[in-house]
PDB file of C-alpha atoms and ligand atoms in Angstrom:
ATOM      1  CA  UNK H   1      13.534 -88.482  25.621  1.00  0.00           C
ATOM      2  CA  UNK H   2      13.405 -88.527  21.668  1.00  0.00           C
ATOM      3  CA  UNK H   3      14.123 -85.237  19.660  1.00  0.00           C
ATOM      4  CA  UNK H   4      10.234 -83.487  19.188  1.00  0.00           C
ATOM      5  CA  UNK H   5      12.070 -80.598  16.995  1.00  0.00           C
ATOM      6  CA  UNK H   6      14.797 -79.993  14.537  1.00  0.00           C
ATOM      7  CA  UNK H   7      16.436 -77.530  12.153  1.00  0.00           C
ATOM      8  CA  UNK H   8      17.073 -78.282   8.327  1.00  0.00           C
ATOM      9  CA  UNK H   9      19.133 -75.376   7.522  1.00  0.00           C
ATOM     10  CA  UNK H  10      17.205 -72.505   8.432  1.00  0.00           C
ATOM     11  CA  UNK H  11      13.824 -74.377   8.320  1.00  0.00           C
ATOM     12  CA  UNK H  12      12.327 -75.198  11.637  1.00  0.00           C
ATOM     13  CA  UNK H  13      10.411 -78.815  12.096  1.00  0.00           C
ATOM     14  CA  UNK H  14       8.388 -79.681  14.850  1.00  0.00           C
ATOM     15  CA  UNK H  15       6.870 -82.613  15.721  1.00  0.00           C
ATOM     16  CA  UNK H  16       3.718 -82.917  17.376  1.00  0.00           C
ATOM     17  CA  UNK H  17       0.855 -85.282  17.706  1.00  0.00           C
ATOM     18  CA  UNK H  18      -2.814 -85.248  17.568  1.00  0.00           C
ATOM     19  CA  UNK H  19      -2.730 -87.663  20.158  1.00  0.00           C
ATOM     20  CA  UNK H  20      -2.520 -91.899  19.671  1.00  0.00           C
ATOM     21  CA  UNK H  21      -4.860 -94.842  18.515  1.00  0.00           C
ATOM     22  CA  UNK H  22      -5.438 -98.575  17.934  1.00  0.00           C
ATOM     23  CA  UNK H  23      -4.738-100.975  15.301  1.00  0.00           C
ATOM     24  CA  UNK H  24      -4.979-104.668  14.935  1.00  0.00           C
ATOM     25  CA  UNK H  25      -0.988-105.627  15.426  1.00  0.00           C
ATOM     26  CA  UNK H  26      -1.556-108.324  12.480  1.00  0.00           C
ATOM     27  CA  UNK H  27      -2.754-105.842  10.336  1.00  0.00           C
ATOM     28  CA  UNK H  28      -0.104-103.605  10.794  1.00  0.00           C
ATOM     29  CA  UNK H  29       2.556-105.898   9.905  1.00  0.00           C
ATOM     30  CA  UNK H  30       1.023-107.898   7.060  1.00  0.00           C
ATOM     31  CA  UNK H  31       2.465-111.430   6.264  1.00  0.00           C
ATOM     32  CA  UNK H  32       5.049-110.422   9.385  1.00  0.00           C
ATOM     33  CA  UNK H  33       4.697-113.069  12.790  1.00  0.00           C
ATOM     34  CA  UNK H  34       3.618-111.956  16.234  1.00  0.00           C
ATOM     35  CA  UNK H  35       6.872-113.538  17.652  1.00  0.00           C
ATOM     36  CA  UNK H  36       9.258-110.658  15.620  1.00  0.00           C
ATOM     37  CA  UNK H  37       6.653-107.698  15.531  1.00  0.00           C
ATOM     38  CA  UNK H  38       5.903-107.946  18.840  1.00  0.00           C
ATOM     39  CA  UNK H  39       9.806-107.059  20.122  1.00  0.00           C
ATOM     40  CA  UNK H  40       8.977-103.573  19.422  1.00  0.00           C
ATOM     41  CA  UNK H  41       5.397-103.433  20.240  1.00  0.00           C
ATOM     42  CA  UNK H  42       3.527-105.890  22.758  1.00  0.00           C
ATOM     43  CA  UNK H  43       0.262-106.433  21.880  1.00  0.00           C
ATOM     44  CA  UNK H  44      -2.806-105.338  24.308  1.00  0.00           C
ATOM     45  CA  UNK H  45      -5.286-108.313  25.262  1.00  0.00           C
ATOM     46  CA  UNK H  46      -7.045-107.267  21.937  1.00  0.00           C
ATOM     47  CA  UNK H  47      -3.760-107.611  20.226  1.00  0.00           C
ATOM     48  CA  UNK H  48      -3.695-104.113  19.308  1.00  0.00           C
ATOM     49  CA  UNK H  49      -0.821-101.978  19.779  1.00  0.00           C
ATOM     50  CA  UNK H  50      -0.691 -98.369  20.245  1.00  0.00           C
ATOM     51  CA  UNK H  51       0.276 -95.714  17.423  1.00  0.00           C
ATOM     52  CA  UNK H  52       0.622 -91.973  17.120  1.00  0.00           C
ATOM     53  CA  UNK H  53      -1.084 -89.722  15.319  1.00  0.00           C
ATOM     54  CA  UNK H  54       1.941 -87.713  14.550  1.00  0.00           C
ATOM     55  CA  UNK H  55       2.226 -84.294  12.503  1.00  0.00           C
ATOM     56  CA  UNK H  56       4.927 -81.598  11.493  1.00  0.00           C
ATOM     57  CA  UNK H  57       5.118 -78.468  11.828  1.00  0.00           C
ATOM     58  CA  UNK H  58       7.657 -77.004   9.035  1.00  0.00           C
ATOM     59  CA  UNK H  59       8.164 -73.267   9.268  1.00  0.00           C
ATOM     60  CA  UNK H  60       9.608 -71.629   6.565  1.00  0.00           C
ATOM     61  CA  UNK H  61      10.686 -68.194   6.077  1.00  0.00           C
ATOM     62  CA  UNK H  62       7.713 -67.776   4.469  1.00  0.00           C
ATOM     63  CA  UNK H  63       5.166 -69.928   5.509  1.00  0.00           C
ATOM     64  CA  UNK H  64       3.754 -72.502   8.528  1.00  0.00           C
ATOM     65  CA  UNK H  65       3.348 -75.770   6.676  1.00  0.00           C
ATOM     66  CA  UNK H  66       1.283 -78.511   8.608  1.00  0.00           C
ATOM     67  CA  UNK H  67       1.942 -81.914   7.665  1.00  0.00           C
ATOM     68  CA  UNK H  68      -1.227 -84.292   8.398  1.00  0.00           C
ATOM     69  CA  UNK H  69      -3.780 -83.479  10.703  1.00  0.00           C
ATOM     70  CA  UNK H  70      -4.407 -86.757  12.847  1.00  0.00           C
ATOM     71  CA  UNK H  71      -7.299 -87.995  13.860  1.00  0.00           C
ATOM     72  CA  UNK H  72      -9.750 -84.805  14.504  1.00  0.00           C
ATOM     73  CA  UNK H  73     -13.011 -85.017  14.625  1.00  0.00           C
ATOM     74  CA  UNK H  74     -14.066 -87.162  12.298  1.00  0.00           C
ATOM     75  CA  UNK H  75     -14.699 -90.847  14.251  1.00  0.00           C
ATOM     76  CA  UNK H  76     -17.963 -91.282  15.936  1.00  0.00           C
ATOM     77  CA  UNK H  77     -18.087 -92.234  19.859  1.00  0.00           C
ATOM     78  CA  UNK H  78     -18.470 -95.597  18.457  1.00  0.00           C
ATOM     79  CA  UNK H  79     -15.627 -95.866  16.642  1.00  0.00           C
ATOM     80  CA  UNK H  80     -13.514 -93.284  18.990  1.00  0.00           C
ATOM     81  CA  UNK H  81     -13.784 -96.132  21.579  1.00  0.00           C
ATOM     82  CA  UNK H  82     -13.359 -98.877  18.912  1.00  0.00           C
ATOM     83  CA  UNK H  83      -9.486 -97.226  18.578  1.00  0.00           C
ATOM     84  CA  UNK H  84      -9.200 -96.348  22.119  1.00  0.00           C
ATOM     85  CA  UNK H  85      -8.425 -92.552  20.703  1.00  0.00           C
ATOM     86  CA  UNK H  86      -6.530 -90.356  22.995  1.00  0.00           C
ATOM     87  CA  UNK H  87      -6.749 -86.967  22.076  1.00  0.00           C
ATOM     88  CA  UNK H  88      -5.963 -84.806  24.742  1.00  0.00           C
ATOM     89  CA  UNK H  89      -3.195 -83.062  24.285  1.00  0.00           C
ATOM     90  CA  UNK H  90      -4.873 -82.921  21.009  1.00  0.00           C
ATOM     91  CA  UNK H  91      -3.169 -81.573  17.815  1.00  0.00           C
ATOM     92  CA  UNK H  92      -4.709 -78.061  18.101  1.00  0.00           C
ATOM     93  CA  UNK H  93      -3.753 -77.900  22.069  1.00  0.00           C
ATOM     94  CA  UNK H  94      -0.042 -78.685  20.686  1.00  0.00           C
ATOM     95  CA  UNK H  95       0.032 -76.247  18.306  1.00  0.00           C
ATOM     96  CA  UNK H  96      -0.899 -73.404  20.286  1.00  0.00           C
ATOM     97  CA  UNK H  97       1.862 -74.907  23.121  1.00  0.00           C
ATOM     98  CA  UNK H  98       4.355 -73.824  20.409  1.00  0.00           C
ATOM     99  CA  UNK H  99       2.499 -70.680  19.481  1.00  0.00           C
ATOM    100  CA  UNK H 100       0.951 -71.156  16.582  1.00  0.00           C
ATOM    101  CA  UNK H 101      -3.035 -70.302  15.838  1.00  0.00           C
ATOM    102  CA  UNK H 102      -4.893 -72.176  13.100  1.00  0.00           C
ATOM    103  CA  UNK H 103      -5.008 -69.240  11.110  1.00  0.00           C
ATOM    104  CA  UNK H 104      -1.594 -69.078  11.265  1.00  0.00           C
ATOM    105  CA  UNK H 105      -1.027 -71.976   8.885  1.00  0.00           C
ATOM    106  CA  UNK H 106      -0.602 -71.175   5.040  1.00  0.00           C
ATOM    107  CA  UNK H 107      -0.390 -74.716   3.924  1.00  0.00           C
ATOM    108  CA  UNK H 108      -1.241 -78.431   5.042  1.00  0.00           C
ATOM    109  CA  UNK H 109      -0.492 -81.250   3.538  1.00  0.00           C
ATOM    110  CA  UNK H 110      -1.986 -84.713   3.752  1.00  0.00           C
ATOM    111  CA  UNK H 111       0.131 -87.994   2.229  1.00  0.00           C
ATOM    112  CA  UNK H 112      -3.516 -89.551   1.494  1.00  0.00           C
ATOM    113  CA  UNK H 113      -6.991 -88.893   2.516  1.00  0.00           C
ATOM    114  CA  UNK H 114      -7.371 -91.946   5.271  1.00  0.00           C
ATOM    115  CA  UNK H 115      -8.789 -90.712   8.457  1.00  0.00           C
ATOM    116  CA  UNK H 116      -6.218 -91.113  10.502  1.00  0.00           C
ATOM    117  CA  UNK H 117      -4.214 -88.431   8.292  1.00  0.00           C
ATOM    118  CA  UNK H 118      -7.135 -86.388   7.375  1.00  0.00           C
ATOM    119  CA  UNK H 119      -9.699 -86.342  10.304  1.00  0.00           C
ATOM    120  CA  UNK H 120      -8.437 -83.100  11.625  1.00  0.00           C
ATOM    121  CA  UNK H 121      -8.678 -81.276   8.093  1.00  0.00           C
ATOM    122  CA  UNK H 122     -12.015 -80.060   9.200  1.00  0.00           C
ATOM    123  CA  UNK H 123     -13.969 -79.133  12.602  1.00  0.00           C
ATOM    124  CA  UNK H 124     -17.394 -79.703  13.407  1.00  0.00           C
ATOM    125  CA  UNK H 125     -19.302 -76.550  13.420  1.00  0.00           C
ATOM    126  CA  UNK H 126     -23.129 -77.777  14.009  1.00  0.00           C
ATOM    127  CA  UNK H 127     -25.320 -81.096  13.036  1.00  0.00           C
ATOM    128  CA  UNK H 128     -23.703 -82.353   9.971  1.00  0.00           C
ATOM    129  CA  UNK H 129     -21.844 -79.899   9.165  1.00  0.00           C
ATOM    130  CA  UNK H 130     -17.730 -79.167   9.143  1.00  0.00           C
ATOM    131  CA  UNK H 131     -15.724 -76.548   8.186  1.00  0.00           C
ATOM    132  CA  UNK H 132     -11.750 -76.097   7.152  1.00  0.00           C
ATOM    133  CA  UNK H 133      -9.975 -76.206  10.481  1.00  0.00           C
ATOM    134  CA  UNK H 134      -7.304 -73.891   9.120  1.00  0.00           C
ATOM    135  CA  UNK H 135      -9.532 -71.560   7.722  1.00  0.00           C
ATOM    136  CA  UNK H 136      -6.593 -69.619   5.204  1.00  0.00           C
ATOM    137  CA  UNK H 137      -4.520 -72.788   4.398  1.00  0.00           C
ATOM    138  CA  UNK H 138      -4.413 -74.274   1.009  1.00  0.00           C
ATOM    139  CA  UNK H 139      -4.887 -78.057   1.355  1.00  0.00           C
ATOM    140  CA  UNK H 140      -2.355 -79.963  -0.477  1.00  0.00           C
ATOM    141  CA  UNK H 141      -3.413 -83.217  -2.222  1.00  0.00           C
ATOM    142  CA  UNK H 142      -2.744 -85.424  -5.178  1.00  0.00           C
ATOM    143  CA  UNK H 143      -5.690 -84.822  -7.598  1.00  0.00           C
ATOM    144  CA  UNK H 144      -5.747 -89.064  -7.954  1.00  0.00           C
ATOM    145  CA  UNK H 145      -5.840 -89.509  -4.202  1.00  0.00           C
ATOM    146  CA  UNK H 146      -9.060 -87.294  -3.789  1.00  0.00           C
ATOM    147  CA  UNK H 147     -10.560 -88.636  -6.748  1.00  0.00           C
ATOM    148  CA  UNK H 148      -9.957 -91.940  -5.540  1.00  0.00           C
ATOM    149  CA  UNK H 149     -11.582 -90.963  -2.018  1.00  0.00           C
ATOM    150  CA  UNK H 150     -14.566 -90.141  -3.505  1.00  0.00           C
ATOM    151  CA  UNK H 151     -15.348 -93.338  -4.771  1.00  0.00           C
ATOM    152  CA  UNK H 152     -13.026 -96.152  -3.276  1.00  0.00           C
ATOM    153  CA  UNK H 153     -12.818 -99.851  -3.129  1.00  0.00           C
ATOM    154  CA  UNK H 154     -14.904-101.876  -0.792  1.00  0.00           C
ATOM    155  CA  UNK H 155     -11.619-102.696   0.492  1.00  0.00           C
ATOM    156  CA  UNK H 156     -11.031 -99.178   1.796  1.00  0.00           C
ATOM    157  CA  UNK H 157     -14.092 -97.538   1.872  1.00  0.00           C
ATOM    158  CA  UNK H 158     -14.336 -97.078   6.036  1.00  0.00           C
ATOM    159  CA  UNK H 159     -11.276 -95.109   5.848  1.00  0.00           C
ATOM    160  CA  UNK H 160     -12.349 -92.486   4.183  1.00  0.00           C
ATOM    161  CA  UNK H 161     -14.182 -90.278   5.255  1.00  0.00           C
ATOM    162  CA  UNK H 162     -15.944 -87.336   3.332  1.00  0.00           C
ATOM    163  CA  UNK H 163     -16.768 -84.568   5.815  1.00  0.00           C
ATOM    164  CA  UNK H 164     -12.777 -84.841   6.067  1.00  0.00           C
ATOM    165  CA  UNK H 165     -11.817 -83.373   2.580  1.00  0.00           C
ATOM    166  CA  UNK H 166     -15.384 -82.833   0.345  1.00  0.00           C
ATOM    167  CA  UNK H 167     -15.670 -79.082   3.063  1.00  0.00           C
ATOM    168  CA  UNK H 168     -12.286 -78.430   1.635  1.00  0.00           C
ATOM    169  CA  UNK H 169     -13.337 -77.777  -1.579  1.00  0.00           C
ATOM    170  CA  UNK H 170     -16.204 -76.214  -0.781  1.00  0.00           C
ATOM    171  CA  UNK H 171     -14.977 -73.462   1.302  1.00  0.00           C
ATOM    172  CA  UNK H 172     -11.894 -73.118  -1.559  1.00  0.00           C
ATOM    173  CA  UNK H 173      -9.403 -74.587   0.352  1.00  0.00           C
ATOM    174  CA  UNK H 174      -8.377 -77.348  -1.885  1.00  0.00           C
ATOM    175  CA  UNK H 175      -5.206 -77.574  -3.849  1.00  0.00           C
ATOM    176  CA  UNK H 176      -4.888 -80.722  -6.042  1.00  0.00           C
ATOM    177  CA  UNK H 177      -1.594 -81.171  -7.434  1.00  0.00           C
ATOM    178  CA  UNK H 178      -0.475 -83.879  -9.704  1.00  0.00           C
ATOM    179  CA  UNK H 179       3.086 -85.548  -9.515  1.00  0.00           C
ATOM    180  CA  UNK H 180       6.235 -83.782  -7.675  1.00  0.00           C
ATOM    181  CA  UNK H 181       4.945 -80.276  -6.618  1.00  0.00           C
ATOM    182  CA  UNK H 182       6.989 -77.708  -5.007  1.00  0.00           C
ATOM    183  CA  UNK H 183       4.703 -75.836  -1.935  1.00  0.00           C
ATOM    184  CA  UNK H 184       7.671 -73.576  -1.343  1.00  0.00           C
ATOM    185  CA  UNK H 185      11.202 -73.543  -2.853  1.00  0.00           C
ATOM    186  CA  UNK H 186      12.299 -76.022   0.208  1.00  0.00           C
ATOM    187  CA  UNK H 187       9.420 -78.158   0.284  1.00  0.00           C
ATOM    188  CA  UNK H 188       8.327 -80.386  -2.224  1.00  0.00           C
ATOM    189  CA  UNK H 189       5.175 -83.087  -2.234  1.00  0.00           C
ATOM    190  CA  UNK H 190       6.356 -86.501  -3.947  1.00  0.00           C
ATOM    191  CA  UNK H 191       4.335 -88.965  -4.688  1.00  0.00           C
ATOM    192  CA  UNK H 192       5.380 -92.759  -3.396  1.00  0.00           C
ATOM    193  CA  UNK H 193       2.762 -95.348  -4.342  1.00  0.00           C
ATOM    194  CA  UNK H 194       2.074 -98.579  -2.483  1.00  0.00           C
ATOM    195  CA  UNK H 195       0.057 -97.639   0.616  1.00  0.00           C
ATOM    196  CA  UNK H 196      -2.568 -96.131  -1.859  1.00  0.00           C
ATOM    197  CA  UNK H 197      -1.823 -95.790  -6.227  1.00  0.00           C
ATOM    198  CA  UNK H 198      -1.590 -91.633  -4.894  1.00  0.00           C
ATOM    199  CA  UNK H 199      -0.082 -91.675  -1.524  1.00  0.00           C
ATOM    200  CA  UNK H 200       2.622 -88.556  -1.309  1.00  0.00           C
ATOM    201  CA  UNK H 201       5.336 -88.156   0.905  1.00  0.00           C
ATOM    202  CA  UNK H 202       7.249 -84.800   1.751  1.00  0.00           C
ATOM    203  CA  UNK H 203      10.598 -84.128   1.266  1.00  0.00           C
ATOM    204  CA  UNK H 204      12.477 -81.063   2.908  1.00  0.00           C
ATOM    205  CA  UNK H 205      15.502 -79.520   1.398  1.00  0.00           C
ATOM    206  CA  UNK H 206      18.072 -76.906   2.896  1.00  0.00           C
ATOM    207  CA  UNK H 207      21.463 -75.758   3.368  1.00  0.00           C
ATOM    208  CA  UNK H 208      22.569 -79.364   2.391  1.00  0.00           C
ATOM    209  CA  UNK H 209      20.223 -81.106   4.231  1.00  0.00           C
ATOM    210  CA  UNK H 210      17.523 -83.038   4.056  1.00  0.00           C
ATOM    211  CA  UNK H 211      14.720 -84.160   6.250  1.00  0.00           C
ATOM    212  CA  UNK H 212      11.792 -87.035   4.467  1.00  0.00           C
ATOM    213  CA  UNK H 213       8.785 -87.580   5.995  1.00  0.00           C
ATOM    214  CA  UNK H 214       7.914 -91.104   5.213  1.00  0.00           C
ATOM    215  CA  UNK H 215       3.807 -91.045   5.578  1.00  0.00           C
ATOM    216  CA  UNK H 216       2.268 -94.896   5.396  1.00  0.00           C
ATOM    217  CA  UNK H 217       5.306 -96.144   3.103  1.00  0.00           C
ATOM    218  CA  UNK H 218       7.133 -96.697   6.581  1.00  0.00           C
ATOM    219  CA  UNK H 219       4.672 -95.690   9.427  1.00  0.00           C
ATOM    220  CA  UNK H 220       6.457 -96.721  12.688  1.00  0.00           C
ATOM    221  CA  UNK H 221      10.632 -98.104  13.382  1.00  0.00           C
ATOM    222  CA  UNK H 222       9.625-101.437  13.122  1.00  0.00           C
ATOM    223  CA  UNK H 223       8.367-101.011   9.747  1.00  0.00           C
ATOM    224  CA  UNK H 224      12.108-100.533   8.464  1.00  0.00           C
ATOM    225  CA  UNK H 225      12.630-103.765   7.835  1.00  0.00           C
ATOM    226  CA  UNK H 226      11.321-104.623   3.863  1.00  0.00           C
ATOM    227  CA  UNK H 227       9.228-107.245   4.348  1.00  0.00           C
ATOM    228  CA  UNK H 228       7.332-105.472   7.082  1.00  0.00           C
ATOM    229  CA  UNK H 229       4.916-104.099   5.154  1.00  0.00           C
ATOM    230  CA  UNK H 230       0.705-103.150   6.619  1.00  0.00           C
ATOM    231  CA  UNK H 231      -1.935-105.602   5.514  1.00  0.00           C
ATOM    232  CA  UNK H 232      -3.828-102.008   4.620  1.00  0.00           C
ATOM    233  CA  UNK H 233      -1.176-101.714   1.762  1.00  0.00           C
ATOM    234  CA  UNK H 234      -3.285-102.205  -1.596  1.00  0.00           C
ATOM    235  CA  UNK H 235       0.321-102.192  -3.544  1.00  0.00           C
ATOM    236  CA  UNK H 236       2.202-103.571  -1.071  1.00  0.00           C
ATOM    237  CA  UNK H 237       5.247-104.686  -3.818  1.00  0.00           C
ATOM    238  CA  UNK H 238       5.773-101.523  -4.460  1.00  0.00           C
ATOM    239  CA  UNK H 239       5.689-100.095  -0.851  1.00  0.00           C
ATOM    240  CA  UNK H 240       8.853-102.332  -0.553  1.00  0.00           C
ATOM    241  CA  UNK H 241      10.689-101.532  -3.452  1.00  0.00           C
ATOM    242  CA  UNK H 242      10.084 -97.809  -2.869  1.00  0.00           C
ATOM    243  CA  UNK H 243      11.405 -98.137   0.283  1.00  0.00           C
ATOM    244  CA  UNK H 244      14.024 -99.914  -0.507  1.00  0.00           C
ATOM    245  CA  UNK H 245      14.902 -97.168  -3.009  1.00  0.00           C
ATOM    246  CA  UNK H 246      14.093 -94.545  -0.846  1.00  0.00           C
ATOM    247  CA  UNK H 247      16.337 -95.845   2.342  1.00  0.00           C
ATOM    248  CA  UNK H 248      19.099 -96.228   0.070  1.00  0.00           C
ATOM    249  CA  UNK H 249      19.182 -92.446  -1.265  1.00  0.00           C
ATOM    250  CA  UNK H 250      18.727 -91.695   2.083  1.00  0.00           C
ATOM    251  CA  UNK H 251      21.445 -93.553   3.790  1.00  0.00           C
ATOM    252  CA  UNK H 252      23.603 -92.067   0.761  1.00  0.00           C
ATOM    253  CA  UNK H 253      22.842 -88.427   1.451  1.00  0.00           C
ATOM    254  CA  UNK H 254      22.741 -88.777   5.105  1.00  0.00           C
ATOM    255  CA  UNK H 255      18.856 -87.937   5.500  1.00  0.00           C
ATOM    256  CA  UNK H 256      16.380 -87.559   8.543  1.00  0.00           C
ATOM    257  CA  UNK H 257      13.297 -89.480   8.305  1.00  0.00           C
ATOM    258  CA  UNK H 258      10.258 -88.908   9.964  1.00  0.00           C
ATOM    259  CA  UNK H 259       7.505 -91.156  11.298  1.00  0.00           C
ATOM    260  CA  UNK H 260       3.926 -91.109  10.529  1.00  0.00           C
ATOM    261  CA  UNK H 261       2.638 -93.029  13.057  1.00  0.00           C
ATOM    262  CA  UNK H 262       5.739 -94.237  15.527  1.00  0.00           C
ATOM    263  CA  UNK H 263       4.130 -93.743  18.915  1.00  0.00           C
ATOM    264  CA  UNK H 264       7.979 -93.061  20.770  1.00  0.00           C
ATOM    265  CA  UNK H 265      10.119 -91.576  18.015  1.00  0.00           C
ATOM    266  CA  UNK H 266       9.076 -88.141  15.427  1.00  0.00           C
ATOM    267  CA  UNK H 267      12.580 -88.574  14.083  1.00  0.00           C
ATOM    268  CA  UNK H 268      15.452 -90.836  12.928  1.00  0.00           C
ATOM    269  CA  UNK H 269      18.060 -92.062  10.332  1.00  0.00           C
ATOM    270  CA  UNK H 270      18.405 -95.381   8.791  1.00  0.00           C
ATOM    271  CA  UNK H 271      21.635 -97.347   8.443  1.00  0.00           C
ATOM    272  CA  UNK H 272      22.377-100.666   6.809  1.00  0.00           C
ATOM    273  CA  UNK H 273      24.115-103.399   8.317  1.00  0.00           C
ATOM    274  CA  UNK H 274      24.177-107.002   7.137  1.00  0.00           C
ATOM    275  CA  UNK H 275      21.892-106.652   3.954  1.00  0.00           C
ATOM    276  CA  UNK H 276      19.222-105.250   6.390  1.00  0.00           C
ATOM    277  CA  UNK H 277      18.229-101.677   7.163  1.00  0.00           C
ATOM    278  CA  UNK H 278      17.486-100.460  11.036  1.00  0.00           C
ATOM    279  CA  UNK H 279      16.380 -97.540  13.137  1.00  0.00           C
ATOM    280  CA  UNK H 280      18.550 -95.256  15.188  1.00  0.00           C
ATOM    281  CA  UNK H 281      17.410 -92.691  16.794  1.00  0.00           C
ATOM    282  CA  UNK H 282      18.446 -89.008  16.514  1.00  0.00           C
TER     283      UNK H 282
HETATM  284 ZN1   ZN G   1      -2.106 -94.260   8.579  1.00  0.00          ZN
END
């Protein structure tokens, strides 16, 4: 059974999912071969493999921080089946298994505005129309990644999704920042291109500790190798030299790491042996 919850210092982290999906196993692991990649995942007879739609939960003394919001509502049937979603428990149904309510949460943050981060930013309230799912929370986001998701490449255009993030700003929910931004003195929003120019990750600092959620620069274990990098990556050069950078702080200053999308594992550290960096589980 792998670790679902943790404490940095006094901070609590939780890990929970809004439930798993799909993705082309080529796609996932770029110019990578079946033969390596699929040691850690076996491919379905559509050569998919299976991901999770994994979130955190950080509580503060101060605040509930939400970190991604999975999947939500935002696919149609069509393309619900087209991942094979599984929502159910879904992220909501998780939270309130560890007590929390959505008004309960005072800030979320989202790495990037894809809909597999984002989707649960909002609920459907009637035809058309979606609301803030966490109705008090400011939405954290790089003011270049929602600018961006307004008006993205062709390349990139199905994952993004407005009803997901436009509400947000509506309703007065949305917090653009630009750069490193602090959401509370322990938590601080840093942005790590490759995946996307604006994609952010989230580091959390405390009592000597640290705890880095990774977002898309590293979404599963078997993406700790550098060279396995997504196809989805529009920078993917500089998804592996800031992981490289990143794993080597880390394995310095004895960091957690969390997963964005590992479908087995919320948690782990990295370690170096033979030139190469690996998993290991918590
Ligand atoms: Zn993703």
């Amino acid at each position: 059974m792998s670790v679902t919850s943790l404490k940095i210092g006094s901070i609590k982290i939780v890990g929970l999912r809004d439930g798993y999906f799909c993705l082309d196993g080529g796609a996932m692991f770029g110019v990578v071969p079946k033969v390596l990649w699929a040691k850690f995942f076996p491919a379905d007879d559509q050569n998919r493999i299976r991901l999770g739609l994994n979130s955190l939960l950080i509580q503060t003394a101060t605040a509930n921080i939400l970190v991604e919001t999975g999947i939500g509502d935002s696919l149609s049937d069509k393309h619900q089946k087209y991942y094979s979603l599984e929502r159910e428990p879904d992220l909501l149904a998780n939270l309130e298994a560890v007590g929390i309510k959505p008004e309960d949460i005072d800030f979320v943050i989202n790495t990037h505005l894809h809909f597999d981060h984002c989707g649960g930013n909002t609920q459907r309230v009637g035809e058309n129309k979606y609301l803030p799912t966490f109705p008090r929370a400011k939405y954290i986001i790089q003011r270049g990644e929602y600018n961006y998701a307004l008006a993205p490449s062709l390349r990139d255009k199905v994952s993004y999704l407005e009803m997901t993030f436009k509400p947000l700003a509506e309703q007065g929910n949305l917090q653009l920042v630009e750069g490193r931004y602090f959401v509370t003195p322990e938590v601080e929003v840093i942005p790590v291109p490759g995946h996307t120019r604006h994609h952010q990750c989230v580091k959390v600092q405390k009592g000597g500790q640290v705890l880095f959620f990774l977002g898309d620069l590293v979404p599963t274990r078997a993406h700790v190798g550098l060279s396995y990098v997504m196809s989805y990556d529009l920078y993917p050069l500089e998804t592996i030299t800031n992981k490289q950078e990143i794993f080597e702080k880390g394995i310095e200053e004895d960091w957690i790491f969390a997963f964005n999308h590992d479908p087995d594992y919320y948690f782990g550290k990295i370690y170096k042996e033979n030139q190469r960096f690996h998993f290991r589980p918590l």
